[in-house]
Amino acid sequence: MRVAIYNSDTQESKRLKRMIIQGLAKEGIPYDEEQPDLVISIGGDGTLLSAFNHYEDRLDEIRFVGMHTGHLGFYTDWRTFEVFDLIESLKTDSGQSVAYPLLNVEAKFSDGTRQNFVALNESTIRDMVKTMVCDVYINAELFERFRGDGLCISTPTGSTAYNKSVGGAIMDPKIVGFQLGEMASLNNRVFRTLGSPIIFGKDAVLTLRLADDSTAVLSCDRTQIMLGEVRHLTELTYSVAEQQIRFAKYRHTNFWRRVKASFIGGEA
Ligand code: NAP
Ligand code: MN
């Protein structure tokens, strides 16, 4: 098993990285940032999002482990004082893993180009200046015309992130699907949207067609998709991705206890 570490830029993360690298060397576990089988992320959930993005092309080969330097995260359940327990777990690793669904995003642009993205948390489409107008298609059938600030399309594990802030439901990560949430939709006697979040199942296809003069901006997790002066978004298609993210499962962290610890209070 080859291990890589992906860390945030803090002194604490760098110190832990050095400690783990020493521990790995002592146990004869190879360290390899190019072709790892296991990626240890040290930092916050944001760091794990970046680690995911960095190793996105090797998702089938990689399992992740998250160590948090700050508060408990949703992707990070190892605490910094557990470094040696983690190395013990690596020594007895038998390939055990837990997999979660991801979101596939296909973007079409006005210049005829296309780009494909995979999101671990969510993809948002927003307009900061004018009202975003788009037609929402569910399985190729027109569902509604959305007017408002934007839309947030999240994965089950991303449901506790941005999705939650826009009034979406927390999804059990065992559900294979994705969620659509509205951001400040315009609703009056003339304009109408559903006004509540929708959770889609595994085969659903959600398509957004944007107005010709759209100035909407697309994000995928931590990344903003660059558009340029002339290129604008025309169509977005969302579905459950073929790939999944896998975490090395050395112990069980109860999801609902984590939700409680993060948002209500108490120990995880
Ligand atoms: P950030 O501003 O540090 O992230 C905002 C918060 O979301 C942080 O506390 C982060 O935890 C937490 N978070 C990330 N993924 C989560 C998840 N799956 N479940 C629960 N909480 C989660 O920015 P960042 O660290 O680069 O993270 C990017 C994410 O921030 C985006 O994917 C989006 O979900 C979220 N975001 C939220 C809002 C909002 O709620 N209005 C706006 C923009 C972005 P850590 O401190 O551990 O990193
Ligand atoms: Mn963060």
PDB file of C-alpha atoms and ligand atoms in Angstrom:
ATOM      1  CA  MET A   1       0.000   0.000   0.000  1.00  0.00           C
ATOM      2  CA  ARG A   2       1.348   3.404  -1.046  1.00  0.00           C
ATOM      3  CA  VAL A   3       0.300   6.410   1.020  1.00  0.00           C
ATOM      4  CA  ALA A   4       0.180  10.130   0.174  1.00  0.00           C
ATOM      5  CA  ILE A   5      -0.569  13.087   2.429  1.00  0.00           C
ATOM      6  CA  TYR A   6      -2.501  16.115   1.283  1.00  0.00           C
ATOM      7  CA  ASN A   7      -2.386  18.867   3.883  1.00  0.00           C
ATOM      8  CA  SER A   8      -3.640  22.374   4.495  1.00  0.00           C
ATOM      9  CA  ASP A   9      -1.061  25.124   4.799  1.00  0.00           C
ATOM     10  CA  THR A  10      -1.039  25.528   8.582  1.00  0.00           C
ATOM     11  CA  GLN A  11       1.986  24.804  10.821  1.00  0.00           C
ATOM     12  CA  GLU A  12      -0.076  22.173  12.646  1.00  0.00           C
ATOM     13  CA  SER A  13      -0.891  20.309   9.412  1.00  0.00           C
ATOM     14  CA  LYS A  14       2.713  20.431   8.278  1.00  0.00           C
ATOM     15  CA  ARG A  15       3.897  19.124  11.644  1.00  0.00           C
ATOM     16  CA  LEU A  16       1.429  16.221  11.493  1.00  0.00           C
ATOM     17  CA  LYS A  17       2.510  15.442   7.955  1.00  0.00           C
ATOM     18  CA  ARG A  18       6.125  15.112   9.086  1.00  0.00           C
ATOM     19  CA  MET A  19       5.051  12.895  11.992  1.00  0.00           C
ATOM     20  CA  ILE A  20       3.042  10.585   9.753  1.00  0.00           C
ATOM     21  CA  ILE A  21       5.812  10.357   7.172  1.00  0.00           C
ATOM     22  CA  GLN A  22       8.230   9.319   9.946  1.00  0.00           C
ATOM     23  CA  GLY A  23       5.721   6.768  11.238  1.00  0.00           C
ATOM     24  CA  LEU A  24       5.223   5.314   7.759  1.00  0.00           C
ATOM     25  CA  ALA A  25       8.966   5.032   7.176  1.00  0.00           C
ATOM     26  CA  LYS A  26       9.359   3.202  10.485  1.00  0.00           C
ATOM     27  CA  GLU A  27       6.718   0.665   9.451  1.00  0.00           C
ATOM     28  CA  GLY A  28       8.112   0.331   5.929  1.00  0.00           C
ATOM     29  CA  ILE A  29       4.948   1.705   4.318  1.00  0.00           C
ATOM     30  CA  PRO A  30       5.917   3.503   1.076  1.00  0.00           C
ATOM     31  CA  TYR A  31       5.099   7.194   0.640  1.00  0.00           C
ATOM     32  CA  ASP A  32       4.045   8.099  -2.913  1.00  0.00           C
ATOM     33  CA  GLU A  33       2.275  11.323  -3.908  1.00  0.00           C
ATOM     34  CA  GLU A  34       2.001  10.345  -7.574  1.00  0.00           C
ATOM     35  CA  GLN A  35       0.344   6.918  -7.409  1.00  0.00           C
ATOM     36  CA  PRO A  36      -1.068   6.480  -3.906  1.00  0.00           C
ATOM     37  CA  ASP A  37      -3.605   3.848  -2.859  1.00  0.00           C
ATOM     38  CA  LEU A  38      -4.485   5.845   0.219  1.00  0.00           C
ATOM     39  CA  VAL A  39      -4.605   9.621   0.633  1.00  0.00           C
ATOM     40  CA  ILE A  40      -4.518  11.122   4.112  1.00  0.00           C
ATOM     41  CA  SER A  41      -5.996  14.617   4.125  1.00  0.00           C
ATOM     42  CA  ILE A  42      -4.935  16.826   7.041  1.00  0.00           C
ATOM     43  CA  GLY A  43      -6.894  20.033   7.664  1.00  0.00           C
ATOM     44  CA  GLY A  44     -10.612  20.676   7.326  1.00  0.00           C
ATOM     45  CA  ASP A  45     -13.402  19.441   5.088  1.00  0.00           C
ATOM     46  CA  GLY A  46     -12.204  22.083   2.626  1.00  0.00           C
ATOM     47  CA  THR A  47      -8.794  20.383   2.524  1.00  0.00           C
ATOM     48  CA  LEU A  48     -10.427  17.070   1.741  1.00  0.00           C
ATOM     49  CA  LEU A  49     -12.359  18.737  -1.098  1.00  0.00           C
ATOM     50  CA  SER A  50      -9.030  19.888  -2.541  1.00  0.00           C
ATOM     51  CA  ALA A  51      -7.461  16.447  -2.038  1.00  0.00           C
ATOM     52  CA  PHE A  52     -10.415  14.926  -3.874  1.00  0.00           C
ATOM     53  CA  ASN A  53     -10.010  17.418  -6.695  1.00  0.00           C
ATOM     54  CA  HIS A  54      -6.272  16.702  -6.883  1.00  0.00           C
ATOM     55  CA  TYR A  55      -6.737  12.918  -7.165  1.00  0.00           C
ATOM     56  CA  GLU A  56     -10.016  13.015  -9.121  1.00  0.00           C
ATOM     57  CA  ASP A  57      -8.592  11.003 -12.017  1.00  0.00           C
ATOM     58  CA  ARG A  58      -7.633   8.079  -9.781  1.00  0.00           C
ATOM     59  CA  LEU A  59     -10.813   7.679  -7.719  1.00  0.00           C
ATOM     60  CA  ASP A  60     -11.118   3.988  -8.560  1.00  0.00           C
ATOM     61  CA  GLU A  61      -7.692   3.263  -7.107  1.00  0.00           C
ATOM     62  CA  ILE A  62      -7.756   5.555  -4.091  1.00  0.00           C
ATOM     63  CA  ARG A  63      -9.252   5.510  -0.629  1.00  0.00           C
ATOM     64  CA  PHE A  64      -9.242   8.634   1.535  1.00  0.00           C
ATOM     65  CA  VAL A  65      -8.712   9.228   5.243  1.00  0.00           C
ATOM     66  CA  GLY A  66      -9.472  12.617   6.793  1.00  0.00           C
ATOM     67  CA  MET A  67      -7.680  14.017   9.830  1.00  0.00           C
ATOM     68  CA  HIS A  68      -8.994  17.288  11.224  1.00  0.00           C
ATOM     69  CA  THR A  69      -6.818  19.965  12.740  1.00  0.00           C
ATOM     70  CA  GLY A  70      -9.731  22.246  13.665  1.00  0.00           C
ATOM     71  CA  HIS A  71     -13.288  21.258  14.505  1.00  0.00           C
ATOM     72  CA  LEU A  72     -14.797  17.889  13.646  1.00  0.00           C
ATOM     73  CA  GLY A  73     -15.574  17.689   9.951  1.00  0.00           C
ATOM     74  CA  PHE A  74     -17.891  15.590   7.847  1.00  0.00           C
ATOM     75  CA  TYR A  75     -15.069  14.052   5.824  1.00  0.00           C
ATOM     76  CA  THR A  76     -12.493  14.240   8.593  1.00  0.00           C
ATOM     77  CA  ASP A  77     -12.950  12.015  11.609  1.00  0.00           C
ATOM     78  CA  TRP A  78      -9.432  11.341  12.872  1.00  0.00           C
ATOM     79  CA  ARG A  79      -8.204  13.693  15.548  1.00  0.00           C
ATOM     80  CA  THR A  80      -4.632  14.950  15.586  1.00  0.00           C
ATOM     81  CA  PHE A  81      -3.670  13.046  18.751  1.00  0.00           C
ATOM     82  CA  GLU A  82      -4.664   9.805  17.030  1.00  0.00           C
ATOM     83  CA  VAL A  83      -1.718   9.790  14.599  1.00  0.00           C
ATOM     84  CA  PHE A  84      -0.296   6.572  16.056  1.00  0.00           C
ATOM     85  CA  ASP A  85      -3.691   4.811  16.069  1.00  0.00           C
ATOM     86  CA  LEU A  86      -3.996   5.740  12.419  1.00  0.00           C
ATOM     87  CA  ILE A  87      -0.589   4.254  11.590  1.00  0.00           C
ATOM     88  CA  GLU A  88      -1.574   1.092  13.503  1.00  0.00           C
ATOM     89  CA  SER A  89      -4.717   0.907  11.351  1.00  0.00           C
ATOM     90  CA  LEU A  90      -2.663   1.294   8.178  1.00  0.00           C
ATOM     91  CA  LYS A  91      -0.466  -1.630   9.226  1.00  0.00           C
ATOM     92  CA  THR A  92      -3.455  -3.947   9.527  1.00  0.00           C
ATOM     93  CA  ASP A  93      -5.324  -2.502   6.551  1.00  0.00           C
ATOM     94  CA  SER A  94      -7.338  -5.096   4.644  1.00  0.00           C
ATOM     95  CA  GLY A  95      -8.769  -2.741   2.022  1.00  0.00           C
ATOM     96  CA  GLN A  96     -11.997  -2.054   3.898  1.00  0.00           C
ATOM     97  CA  SER A  97     -13.883   0.971   2.560  1.00  0.00           C
ATOM     98  CA  VAL A  98     -17.130   2.871   2.512  1.00  0.00           C
ATOM     99  CA  ALA A  99     -18.234   4.566  -0.718  1.00  0.00           C
ATOM    100  CA  TYR A 100     -20.386   7.654  -1.231  1.00  0.00           C
ATOM    101  CA  PRO A 101     -22.105   8.988  -4.372  1.00  0.00           C
ATOM    102  CA  LEU A 102     -20.739  11.923  -6.370  1.00  0.00           C
ATOM    103  CA  LEU A 103     -22.382  14.395  -8.728  1.00  0.00           C
ATOM    104  CA  ASN A 104     -21.606  14.498 -12.424  1.00  0.00           C
ATOM    105  CA  VAL A 105     -21.842  17.943 -14.034  1.00  0.00           C
ATOM    106  CA  GLU A 106     -21.763  18.448 -17.780  1.00  0.00           C
ATOM    107  CA  ALA A 107     -21.526  22.071 -18.867  1.00  0.00           C
ATOM    108  CA  LYS A 108     -22.150  23.425 -22.356  1.00  0.00           C
ATOM    109  CA  PHE A 109     -20.939  26.866 -23.384  1.00  0.00           C
ATOM    110  CA  SER A 110     -21.994  29.397 -25.998  1.00  0.00           C
ATOM    111  CA  ASP A 111     -18.835  28.761 -28.050  1.00  0.00           C
ATOM    112  CA  GLY A 112     -19.831  25.128 -28.518  1.00  0.00           C
ATOM    113  CA  THR A 113     -17.348  23.748 -25.992  1.00  0.00           C
ATOM    114  CA  ARG A 114     -18.210  21.296 -23.229  1.00  0.00           C
ATOM    115  CA  GLN A 115     -16.650  20.498 -19.892  1.00  0.00           C
ATOM    116  CA  ASN A 116     -17.244  17.721 -17.436  1.00  0.00           C
ATOM    117  CA  PHE A 117     -16.864  17.975 -13.660  1.00  0.00           C
ATOM    118  CA  VAL A 118     -17.362  15.730 -10.677  1.00  0.00           C
ATOM    119  CA  ALA A 119     -18.449  17.293  -7.383  1.00  0.00           C
ATOM    120  CA  LEU A 120     -17.990  15.867  -3.921  1.00  0.00           C
ATOM    121  CA  ASN A 121     -20.131  18.517  -2.143  1.00  0.00           C
ATOM    122  CA  GLU A 122     -22.074  20.458  -4.728  1.00  0.00           C
ATOM    123  CA  SER A 123     -22.204  22.503  -7.870  1.00  0.00           C
ATOM    124  CA  THR A 124     -23.853  25.911  -7.799  1.00  0.00           C
ATOM    125  CA  ILE A 125     -25.054  28.137 -10.592  1.00  0.00           C
ATOM    126  CA  ARG A 126     -25.545  31.754  -9.600  1.00  0.00           C
ATOM    127  CA  ASP A 127     -25.927  35.248 -10.914  1.00  0.00           C
ATOM    128  CA  MET A 128     -24.787  38.023  -8.606  1.00  0.00           C
ATOM    129  CA  VAL A 129     -26.017  40.943 -10.681  1.00  0.00           C
ATOM    130  CA  LYS A 130     -29.225  40.139 -12.459  1.00  0.00           C
ATOM    131  CA  THR A 131     -31.941  37.584 -11.914  1.00  0.00           C
ATOM    132  CA  MET A 132     -30.841  34.186 -13.104  1.00  0.00           C
ATOM    133  CA  VAL A 133     -33.396  32.750 -15.487  1.00  0.00           C
ATOM    134  CA  CYS A 134     -33.279  29.111 -16.501  1.00  0.00           C
ATOM    135  CA  ASP A 135     -35.581  26.359 -17.611  1.00  0.00           C
ATOM    136  CA  VAL A 136     -35.418  23.299 -15.392  1.00  0.00           C
ATOM    137  CA  TYR A 137     -35.901  19.927 -17.082  1.00  0.00           C
ATOM    138  CA  ILE A 138     -36.345  16.701 -15.145  1.00  0.00           C
ATOM    139  CA  ASN A 139     -35.600  13.659 -17.309  1.00  0.00           C
ATOM    140  CA  ALA A 140     -35.829  15.821 -20.443  1.00  0.00           C
ATOM    141  CA  GLU A 141     -39.280  17.176 -19.577  1.00  0.00           C
ATOM    142  CA  LEU A 142     -39.774  20.845 -18.773  1.00  0.00           C
ATOM    143  CA  PHE A 143     -40.591  21.199 -15.088  1.00  0.00           C
ATOM    144  CA  GLU A 144     -40.408  24.923 -14.324  1.00  0.00           C
ATOM    145  CA  ARG A 145     -38.826  28.216 -15.263  1.00  0.00           C
ATOM    146  CA  PHE A 146     -36.600  29.285 -12.381  1.00  0.00           C
ATOM    147  CA  ARG A 147     -35.978  32.927 -11.572  1.00  0.00           C
ATOM    148  CA  GLY A 148     -33.825  33.921  -8.638  1.00  0.00           C
ATOM    149  CA  ASP A 149     -30.246  34.100  -7.399  1.00  0.00           C
ATOM    150  CA  GLY A 150     -29.314  30.580  -8.358  1.00  0.00           C
ATOM    151  CA  LEU A 151     -29.496  26.856  -7.736  1.00  0.00           C
ATOM    152  CA  CYS A 152     -27.439  24.495  -5.602  1.00  0.00           C
ATOM    153  CA  ILE A 153     -27.143  20.866  -6.668  1.00  0.00           C
ATOM    154  CA  SER A 154     -25.606  18.754  -3.936  1.00  0.00           C
ATOM    155  CA  THR A 155     -24.464  15.216  -3.242  1.00  0.00           C
ATOM    156  CA  PRO A 156     -25.723  13.285  -0.180  1.00  0.00           C
ATOM    157  CA  THR A 157     -22.501  14.006   1.749  1.00  0.00           C
ATOM    158  CA  GLY A 158     -22.590  17.609   0.530  1.00  0.00           C
ATOM    159  CA  SER A 159     -26.091  18.004   1.942  1.00  0.00           C
ATOM    160  CA  THR A 160     -24.662  19.190   5.284  1.00  0.00           C
ATOM    161  CA  ALA A 161     -22.673  21.953   3.527  1.00  0.00           C
ATOM    162  CA  TYR A 162     -24.002  24.731   1.243  1.00  0.00           C
ATOM    163  CA  ASN A 163     -27.200  22.761   0.640  1.00  0.00           C
ATOM    164  CA  LYS A 164     -28.103  23.097   4.300  1.00  0.00           C
ATOM    165  CA  SER A 165     -27.668  26.878   4.162  1.00  0.00           C
ATOM    166  CA  VAL A 166     -30.170  27.115   1.322  1.00  0.00           C
ATOM    167  CA  GLY A 167     -32.787  25.141   3.250  1.00  0.00           C
ATOM    168  CA  GLY A 168     -32.091  21.721   1.767  1.00  0.00           C
ATOM    169  CA  ALA A 169     -32.620  18.464   3.639  1.00  0.00           C
ATOM    170  CA  ILE A 170     -29.801  16.484   5.206  1.00  0.00           C
ATOM    171  CA  MET A 171     -29.510  13.272   3.198  1.00  0.00           C
ATOM    172  CA  ASP A 172     -28.494   9.936   4.598  1.00  0.00           C
ATOM    173  CA  PRO A 173     -25.263   9.281   2.621  1.00  0.00           C
ATOM    174  CA  LYS A 174     -26.468   5.735   1.953  1.00  0.00           C
ATOM    175  CA  ILE A 175     -29.055   7.206  -0.436  1.00  0.00           C
ATOM    176  CA  VAL A 176     -27.757   7.212  -4.001  1.00  0.00           C
ATOM    177  CA  GLY A 177     -29.059  10.435  -5.515  1.00  0.00           C
ATOM    178  CA  PHE A 178     -28.640  14.195  -5.463  1.00  0.00           C
ATOM    179  CA  GLN A 179     -30.533  17.247  -4.337  1.00  0.00           C
ATOM    180  CA  LEU A 180     -31.673  20.477  -5.969  1.00  0.00           C
ATOM    181  CA  GLY A 181     -32.010  23.550  -3.775  1.00  0.00           C
ATOM    182  CA  GLU A 182     -33.222  27.028  -4.679  1.00  0.00           C
ATOM    183  CA  MET A 183     -31.394  30.227  -3.790  1.00  0.00           C
ATOM    184  CA  ALA A 184     -33.753  33.153  -3.302  1.00  0.00           C
ATOM    185  CA  SER A 185     -36.304  32.191  -5.948  1.00  0.00           C
ATOM    186  CA  LEU A 186     -38.693  34.836  -7.198  1.00  0.00           C
ATOM    187  CA  ASN A 187     -42.240  33.800  -6.415  1.00  0.00           C
ATOM    188  CA  ASN A 188     -45.240  36.007  -7.059  1.00  0.00           C
ATOM    189  CA  ARG A 189     -48.395  36.028  -9.179  1.00  0.00           C
ATOM    190  CA  VAL A 190     -46.363  36.034 -12.374  1.00  0.00           C
ATOM    191  CA  PHE A 191     -43.348  33.873 -11.612  1.00  0.00           C
ATOM    192  CA  ARG A 192     -43.547  30.480  -9.983  1.00  0.00           C
ATOM    193  CA  THR A 193     -41.113  27.794  -8.910  1.00  0.00           C
ATOM    194  CA  LEU A 194     -41.705  24.728  -6.769  1.00  0.00           C
ATOM    195  CA  GLY A 195     -40.222  26.555  -3.788  1.00  0.00           C
ATOM    196  CA  SER A 196     -38.978  23.479  -1.980  1.00  0.00           C
ATOM    197  CA  PRO A 197     -35.881  21.294  -2.388  1.00  0.00           C
ATOM    198  CA  ILE A 198     -36.084  18.146  -4.508  1.00  0.00           C
ATOM    199  CA  ILE A 199     -34.197  14.913  -3.867  1.00  0.00           C
ATOM    200  CA  PHE A 200     -33.582  12.895  -7.021  1.00  0.00           C
ATOM    201  CA  GLY A 201     -32.943   9.168  -7.250  1.00  0.00           C
ATOM    202  CA  LYS A 202     -30.040   7.447  -8.923  1.00  0.00           C
ATOM    203  CA  ASP A 203     -31.258   7.484 -12.530  1.00  0.00           C
ATOM    204  CA  ALA A 204     -32.586  11.038 -12.635  1.00  0.00           C
ATOM    205  CA  VAL A 205     -31.200  13.596 -15.071  1.00  0.00           C
ATOM    206  CA  LEU A 206     -31.572  17.273 -14.278  1.00  0.00           C
ATOM    207  CA  THR A 207     -30.972  19.784 -17.062  1.00  0.00           C
ATOM    208  CA  LEU A 208     -30.814  23.557 -16.762  1.00  0.00           C
ATOM    209  CA  ARG A 209     -31.092  25.692 -19.895  1.00  0.00           C
ATOM    210  CA  LEU A 210     -29.944  29.224 -19.397  1.00  0.00           C
ATOM    211  CA  ALA A 211     -31.112  32.401 -21.069  1.00  0.00           C
ATOM    212  CA  ASP A 212     -29.094  33.506 -24.133  1.00  0.00           C
ATOM    213  CA  ASP A 213     -27.685  36.517 -22.346  1.00  0.00           C
ATOM    214  CA  SER A 214     -26.872  34.580 -19.181  1.00  0.00           C
ATOM    215  CA  THR A 215     -24.109  35.926 -16.967  1.00  0.00           C
ATOM    216  CA  ALA A 216     -24.450  33.066 -14.473  1.00  0.00           C
ATOM    217  CA  VAL A 217     -21.364  31.589 -12.867  1.00  0.00           C
ATOM    218  CA  LEU A 218     -20.756  27.901 -12.222  1.00  0.00           C
ATOM    219  CA  SER A 219     -18.973  26.397  -9.238  1.00  0.00           C
ATOM    220  CA  CYS A 220     -17.895  22.884  -8.432  1.00  0.00           C
ATOM    221  CA  ASP A 221     -16.969  22.416  -4.752  1.00  0.00           C
ATOM    222  CA  ARG A 222     -14.162  24.937  -4.115  1.00  0.00           C
ATOM    223  CA  THR A 223     -13.619  25.777  -7.767  1.00  0.00           C
ATOM    224  CA  GLN A 224     -15.195  28.505  -9.843  1.00  0.00           C
ATOM    225  CA  ILE A 225     -15.396  27.593 -13.508  1.00  0.00           C
ATOM    226  CA  MET A 226     -13.818  30.346 -15.576  1.00  0.00           C
ATOM    227  CA  LEU A 227     -15.961  31.723 -18.380  1.00  0.00           C
ATOM    228  CA  GLY A 228     -14.165  34.659 -20.001  1.00  0.00           C
ATOM    229  CA  GLU A 229     -15.582  37.727 -21.754  1.00  0.00           C
ATOM    230  CA  VAL A 230     -17.518  36.058 -24.543  1.00  0.00           C
ATOM    231  CA  ARG A 231     -18.111  32.513 -23.394  1.00  0.00           C
ATOM    232  CA  HIS A 232     -21.229  31.976 -21.305  1.00  0.00           C
ATOM    233  CA  LEU A 233     -23.049  28.940 -19.977  1.00  0.00           C
ATOM    234  CA  THR A 234     -25.913  27.592 -22.051  1.00  0.00           C
ATOM    235  CA  GLU A 235     -26.801  24.218 -20.555  1.00  0.00           C
ATOM    236  CA  LEU A 236     -25.986  22.134 -17.508  1.00  0.00           C
ATOM    237  CA  THR A 237     -26.745  18.485 -16.982  1.00  0.00           C
ATOM    238  CA  TYR A 238     -26.583  16.847 -13.554  1.00  0.00           C
ATOM    239  CA  SER A 239     -26.706  13.181 -12.655  1.00  0.00           C
ATOM    240  CA  VAL A 240     -25.240  10.741 -10.155  1.00  0.00           C
ATOM    241  CA  ALA A 241     -21.626  10.155 -11.245  1.00  0.00           C
ATOM    242  CA  GLU A 242     -20.320   6.739 -12.259  1.00  0.00           C
ATOM    243  CA  GLN A 243     -17.399   7.238  -9.907  1.00  0.00           C
ATOM    244  CA  GLN A 244     -17.728   7.194  -6.138  1.00  0.00           C
ATOM    245  CA  ILE A 245     -15.477   8.450  -3.389  1.00  0.00           C
ATOM    246  CA  ARG A 246     -14.137   5.759  -1.076  1.00  0.00           C
ATOM    247  CA  PHE A 247     -12.970   6.236   2.472  1.00  0.00           C
ATOM    248  CA  ALA A 248     -10.791   3.728   4.304  1.00  0.00           C
ATOM    249  CA  LYS A 249     -13.108   2.432   6.956  1.00  0.00           C
ATOM    250  CA  TYR A 250     -11.006   1.552   9.974  1.00  0.00           C
ATOM    251  CA  ARG A 251     -13.804   2.291  12.397  1.00  0.00           C
ATOM    252  CA  HIS A 252     -17.389   3.365  12.266  1.00  0.00           C
ATOM    253  CA  THR A 253     -18.319   7.015  12.701  1.00  0.00           C
ATOM    254  CA  ASN A 254     -22.044   7.353  13.155  1.00  0.00           C
ATOM    255  CA  PHE A 255     -23.366   9.877  10.624  1.00  0.00           C
ATOM    256  CA  TRP A 256     -26.321  11.120  12.683  1.00  0.00           C
ATOM    257  CA  ARG A 257     -24.174  11.545  15.773  1.00  0.00           C
ATOM    258  CA  ARG A 258     -21.846  13.658  13.675  1.00  0.00           C
ATOM    259  CA  VAL A 259     -24.770  15.766  12.422  1.00  0.00           C
ATOM    260  CA  LYS A 260     -25.854  16.254  16.008  1.00  0.00           C
ATOM    261  CA  ALA A 261     -22.340  17.153  17.200  1.00  0.00           C
ATOM    262  CA  SER A 262     -21.889  19.645  14.359  1.00  0.00           C
ATOM    263  CA  PHE A 263     -25.214  21.431  14.407  1.00  0.00           C
ATOM    264  CA  ILE A 264     -26.887  20.840  17.745  1.00  0.00           C
ATOM    265  CA  GLY A 265     -24.139  20.085  20.233  1.00  0.00           C
ATOM    266  CA  GLY A 266     -22.575  17.228  22.137  1.00  0.00           C
ATOM    267  CA  GLU A 267     -19.866  14.670  21.431  1.00  0.00           C
ATOM    268  CA  ALA A 268     -19.494  12.851  18.109  1.00  0.00           C
TER     269      ALA A 268
HETATM  270  P1  NAP B   1     -15.270  27.317   3.837  1.00  0.00           P
HETATM  271  O1  NAP B   1     -15.808  28.683   3.685  1.00  0.00           O
HETATM  272  O2  NAP B   1     -14.202  27.039   4.827  1.00  0.00           O
HETATM  273  O3  NAP B   1     -16.479  26.282   4.059  1.00  0.00           O
HETATM  274  C1  NAP B   1     -17.616  26.632   4.737  1.00  0.00           C
HETATM  275  C2  NAP B   1     -17.855  25.611   5.837  1.00  0.00           C
HETATM  276  O4  NAP B   1     -18.414  24.425   5.270  1.00  0.00           O
HETATM  277  C3  NAP B   1     -16.599  25.189   6.596  1.00  0.00           C
HETATM  278  O5  NAP B   1     -16.915  25.169   7.966  1.00  0.00           O
HETATM  279  C4  NAP B   1     -16.349  23.799   6.066  1.00  0.00           C
HETATM  280  O6  NAP B   1     -15.679  22.977   6.983  1.00  0.00           O
HETATM  281  C5  NAP B   1     -17.763  23.322   5.879  1.00  0.00           C
HETATM  282  N1  NAP B   1     -17.977  22.143   5.029  1.00  0.00           N
HETATM  283  C6  NAP B   1     -17.354  21.794   3.879  1.00  0.00           C
HETATM  284  N2  NAP B   1     -17.870  20.640   3.411  1.00  0.00           N
HETATM  285  C7  NAP B   1     -18.825  20.259   4.286  1.00  0.00           C
HETATM  286  C8  NAP B   1     -19.710  19.166   4.350  1.00  0.00           C
HETATM  287  N3  NAP B   1     -19.736  18.225   3.404  1.00  0.00           N
HETATM  288  N4  NAP B   1     -20.579  19.091   5.400  1.00  0.00           N
HETATM  289  C9  NAP B   1     -20.590  20.038   6.359  1.00  0.00           C
HETATM  290  N5  NAP B   1     -19.784  21.104   6.344  1.00  0.00           N
HETATM  291  C10 NAP B   1     -18.909  21.213   5.321  1.00  0.00           C
HETATM  292  O7  NAP B   1     -14.821  26.820   2.386  1.00  0.00           O
HETATM  293  P2  NAP B   1     -14.156  25.431   2.030  1.00  0.00           P
HETATM  294  O8  NAP B   1     -13.504  24.856   3.220  1.00  0.00           O
HETATM  295  O9  NAP B   1     -13.377  25.681   0.789  1.00  0.00           O
HETATM  296  O10 NAP B   1     -15.393  24.510   1.676  1.00  0.00           O
HETATM  297  C11 NAP B   1     -16.075  24.650   0.464  1.00  0.00           C
HETATM  298  C12 NAP B   1     -17.513  24.385   0.749  1.00  0.00           C
HETATM  299  O11 NAP B   1     -18.055  25.457   1.480  1.00  0.00           O
HETATM  300  C13 NAP B   1     -18.374  24.312  -0.501  1.00  0.00           C
HETATM  301  O12 NAP B   1     -18.324  23.045  -1.098  1.00  0.00           O
HETATM  302  C14 NAP B   1     -19.736  24.638   0.079  1.00  0.00           C
HETATM  303  O13 NAP B   1     -20.421  23.484   0.478  1.00  0.00           O
HETATM  304  C15 NAP B   1     -19.455  25.463   1.312  1.00  0.00           C
HETATM  305  N6  NAP B   1     -19.986  26.811   1.150  1.00  0.00           N
HETATM  306  C16 NAP B   1     -21.040  27.152   1.913  1.00  0.00           C
HETATM  307  C17 NAP B   1     -21.644  28.396   1.763  1.00  0.00           C
HETATM  308  C18 NAP B   1     -22.827  28.705   2.616  1.00  0.00           C
HETATM  309  O14 NAP B   1     -23.183  27.898   3.452  1.00  0.00           O
HETATM  310  N7  NAP B   1     -23.459  29.859   2.411  1.00  0.00           N
HETATM  311  C19 NAP B   1     -21.164  29.291   0.810  1.00  0.00           C
HETATM  312  C20 NAP B   1     -20.068  28.920   0.049  1.00  0.00           C
HETATM  313  C21 NAP B   1     -19.489  27.655   0.211  1.00  0.00           C
HETATM  314  P3  NAP B   1     -14.085  23.143   7.261  1.00  0.00           P
HETATM  315  O15 NAP B   1     -13.944  24.362   8.128  1.00  0.00           O
HETATM  316  O16 NAP B   1     -13.751  21.874   7.970  1.00  0.00           O
HETATM  317  O17 NAP B   1     -13.363  23.303   5.946  1.00  0.00           O
HETATM  318 MN    MN B   2     -12.666  25.365   5.085  1.00  0.00          MN
END
